[in-house]
Amino acid sequence: MSAEVAPRRLVTSEEFFALPDDGIDRDLIDGVVVEWGKRMTRRHRKHGRVEAQVSYLLKRWLFERPEPRGEVVAGEVYFRLRRPGDPEAEANVGIDVAYVSAGLVAATADEATFFDGPPVLAVEILSPSNTQEEIDDKVALYLAAGVPIVWVINTRYRTITIYRPDAEPELVNALGELAAEPHLPGFRVEARRVFE
């Protein structure tokens, strides 16, 4: 005789954000709380500088766009993401830098804990504590949830890997050009500027 296993109850974003702030680094992935342990991601000065520089470059581009504009956010801003075909399994993850569409910005209160939907661009900057598996899982989640373009920045090797749902990953080094057509029309910079 086999024992029946009760199905795991999925956690909502509201329940996730009601958890205590106890110093444990957590994300909500497909309705399951993932605890990364009692270590907060260790970022170094270079990580912070690159995060600020990417934000600056995106904001310069944004201010040249016609109204209504979207918004550039940075610093592990949370987004509720859902994979197609499984709307009950929510994910709520912090993203280093993101460009958010004008429509999603308009639908989100300034005091909201998270954006309810995917950004147009998600940027992850590798930290010493990141594993390749963590990054691969995040990129797969972002693309499945409708993020049209993802950049993963490696500060050590001064490279940017560009992911799109319908293409092979593209590796750009500091000597190349970083673009995001058609999702960020007109955005084009020398990749080395990301690392300045």
Coordinates of C-alpha atoms in Angstrom, one line a residue:
M1 CA 0.0 0.0 0.0
S2 CA 1.5 3.4 -1.0
A3 CA 0.9 6.5 1.1
E4 CA -0.7 9.5 -0.5
V5 CA 1.4 12.6 -0.5
A6 CA -0.5 15.8 -0.1
P7 CA 0.1 18.3 -2.9
R8 CA 2.4 21.2 -1.9
R9 CA 0.5 24.4 -1.4
L10 CA 1.8 27.2 -3.5
V11 CA 2.8 30.4 -1.9
T12 CA 1.4 33.7 -3.3
S13 CA 3.4 36.9 -3.7
E14 CA 1.4 38.5 -0.9
E15 CA 2.3 35.6 1.5
F16 CA 5.9 35.8 0.4
F17 CA 6.2 39.5 1.2
A18 CA 4.6 38.9 4.6
L19 CA 7.5 36.6 5.7
P20 CA 9.7 38.1 8.4
D21 CA 12.8 40.1 7.4
D22 CA 15.2 37.8 9.2
G23 CA 18.3 38.2 7.0
I24 CA 17.7 35.1 4.9
D25 CA 17.9 35.8 1.2
R26 CA 14.7 34.4 -0.5
D27 CA 13.0 34.4 -3.8
L28 CA 9.6 33.0 -4.8
I29 CA 10.0 30.6 -7.7
D30 CA 7.0 28.9 -9.2
G31 CA 5.0 29.3 -6.0
V32 CA 7.8 27.8 -3.8
V33 CA 9.9 29.9 -1.4
V34 CA 13.6 29.3 -2.1
E35 CA 15.9 30.2 0.7
W36 CA 19.5 30.9 -0.3
G37 CA 20.7 30.6 3.3
K38 CA 21.7 33.1 5.9
R39 CA 24.0 34.7 3.4
M40 CA 23.0 37.8 1.6
T41 CA 24.4 38.0 -1.8
R42 CA 27.9 39.4 -1.4
R43 CA 28.4 42.2 -3.8
H44 CA 31.6 44.0 -4.4
R45 CA 32.4 47.6 -5.3
K46 CA 32.6 46.7 -9.0
H47 CA 29.1 45.2 -8.9
G48 CA 27.7 48.4 -7.5
R49 CA 29.6 50.6 -10.0
V50 CA 28.3 48.5 -13.0
E51 CA 24.8 48.5 -11.6
A52 CA 24.9 52.3 -11.4
Q53 CA 26.5 52.7 -14.8
V54 CA 23.9 50.4 -16.5
S55 CA 21.1 52.4 -14.8
Y56 CA 22.7 55.7 -16.0
L57 CA 23.1 54.5 -19.6
L58 CA 19.5 53.3 -19.7
K59 CA 18.2 56.5 -18.1
R60 CA 20.1 58.6 -20.7
W61 CA 18.4 56.6 -23.4
L62 CA 15.0 56.8 -21.7
F63 CA 15.1 60.6 -21.4
E64 CA 15.4 60.8 -25.2
R65 CA 12.3 58.8 -25.7
P66 CA 8.9 60.4 -26.3
E67 CA 6.2 60.3 -23.6
P68 CA 4.8 58.1 -22.1
R69 CA 8.1 56.6 -21.0
G70 CA 8.8 53.6 -19.0
E71 CA 11.0 53.5 -16.0
V72 CA 14.5 52.2 -15.1
V73 CA 14.7 50.6 -11.7
A74 CA 17.7 49.1 -9.9
G75 CA 18.7 47.4 -6.6
E76 CA 16.9 44.1 -6.6
V77 CA 13.4 45.4 -7.4
Y78 CA 10.9 42.6 -7.3
F79 CA 8.8 41.4 -10.2
R80 CA 5.9 38.9 -10.1
L81 CA 6.4 36.6 -13.0
R82 CA 4.2 33.7 -14.2
R83 CA 5.1 30.9 -16.7
P84 CA 2.5 30.4 -19.4
G85 CA 0.4 27.3 -18.7
D86 CA 0.9 27.5 -15.0
P87 CA -0.7 30.8 -13.8
E88 CA -0.9 29.5 -10.2
A89 CA 2.8 29.0 -9.8
E90 CA 4.1 32.6 -9.1
A91 CA 7.6 33.7 -9.1
N92 CA 8.7 36.9 -7.4
V93 CA 12.4 37.7 -7.9
G94 CA 14.6 40.7 -7.4
I95 CA 16.3 42.0 -10.5
D96 CA 19.5 44.0 -10.4
V97 CA 18.5 46.5 -13.1
A98 CA 15.3 46.5 -15.2
Y99 CA 13.6 48.7 -17.8
V100 CA 9.8 48.6 -17.2
S101 CA 7.3 49.5 -19.9
A102 CA 5.1 52.7 -19.5
G103 CA 2.0 50.5 -19.2
L104 CA 3.4 48.4 -16.3
V105 CA 4.7 51.6 -14.6
A106 CA 1.2 53.2 -14.9
A107 CA -0.4 50.0 -13.4
T108 CA 1.9 49.9 -10.4
A109 CA 1.6 52.2 -7.4
D110 CA 4.9 53.8 -6.1
E111 CA 4.4 52.1 -2.8
A112 CA 3.9 48.6 -4.4
T113 CA 6.2 45.9 -3.1
F114 CA 6.6 44.5 -6.7
F115 CA 5.7 45.0 -10.3
D116 CA 3.0 42.6 -11.4
G117 CA 4.4 41.4 -14.7
P118 CA 7.7 41.1 -16.5
P119 CA 10.0 44.0 -17.4
V120 CA 11.1 44.7 -21.0
L121 CA 14.7 44.2 -20.0
A122 CA 16.2 42.3 -17.1
V123 CA 19.9 42.8 -16.2
E124 CA 21.7 40.5 -13.8
I125 CA 25.2 41.3 -12.7
L126 CA 27.2 38.3 -11.6
S127 CA 28.3 38.3 -7.9
P128 CA 31.0 36.1 -6.4
S129 CA 28.3 34.1 -4.6
N130 CA 26.3 33.3 -7.8
T131 CA 26.4 29.8 -9.3
Q132 CA 26.0 29.2 -13.0
E133 CA 22.9 27.1 -12.2
E134 CA 21.3 30.0 -10.3
I135 CA 21.9 32.3 -13.3
D136 CA 20.7 29.7 -15.8
D137 CA 17.5 29.2 -13.8
K138 CA 16.9 32.9 -13.5
V139 CA 17.4 33.5 -17.3
A140 CA 15.1 30.5 -18.1
L141 CA 12.4 31.9 -15.8
Y142 CA 12.7 35.4 -17.2
L143 CA 12.4 34.3 -20.8
A144 CA 9.5 31.8 -20.0
A145 CA 7.6 34.6 -18.2
G146 CA 7.8 37.0 -21.1
V147 CA 10.9 39.1 -20.6
P148 CA 12.0 39.8 -24.2
I149 CA 15.6 40.5 -23.5
V150 CA 18.0 39.6 -20.6
W151 CA 21.6 40.8 -20.1
V152 CA 23.9 38.9 -17.8
I153 CA 27.0 41.0 -17.0
N154 CA 30.3 39.4 -16.0
T155 CA 32.4 42.1 -14.4
R156 CA 35.4 39.8 -14.0
Y157 CA 35.7 39.1 -17.8
R158 CA 34.1 42.3 -18.9
T159 CA 31.4 40.5 -21.0
I160 CA 27.7 40.8 -21.5
T161 CA 25.6 37.8 -22.5
I162 CA 22.4 38.7 -24.3
Y163 CA 19.5 36.3 -24.1
R164 CA 16.3 36.4 -26.2
P165 CA 13.5 33.8 -26.2
D166 CA 13.9 33.1 -29.9
A167 CA 17.7 33.2 -30.4
E168 CA 20.9 31.7 -29.3
P169 CA 22.7 33.7 -26.5
E170 CA 25.0 36.4 -27.9
L171 CA 28.3 37.2 -26.1
V172 CA 29.5 40.8 -26.3
N173 CA 32.9 41.8 -24.9
A174 CA 34.0 45.2 -23.8
L175 CA 35.2 46.0 -27.4
G176 CA 31.8 45.3 -28.9
E177 CA 28.5 47.2 -29.1
L178 CA 25.5 46.7 -26.8
A179 CA 22.1 47.1 -28.3
A180 CA 18.6 46.0 -27.5
E181 CA 16.6 46.4 -30.7
P182 CA 13.7 46.3 -31.1
H183 CA 12.8 46.4 -27.4
L184 CA 14.7 49.5 -26.6
P185 CA 14.6 51.4 -29.9
G186 CA 17.7 53.5 -30.5
F187 CA 19.6 52.1 -27.5
R188 CA 23.2 51.6 -28.6
V189 CA 26.4 52.0 -26.6
E190 CA 30.0 50.8 -26.7
A191 CA 30.0 47.8 -24.3
R192 CA 33.1 49.1 -22.5
R193 CA 31.0 52.0 -21.1
V194 CA 29.1 49.5 -18.9
F195 CA 32.4 48.8 -17.1
E196 CA 33.6 52.4 -16.7

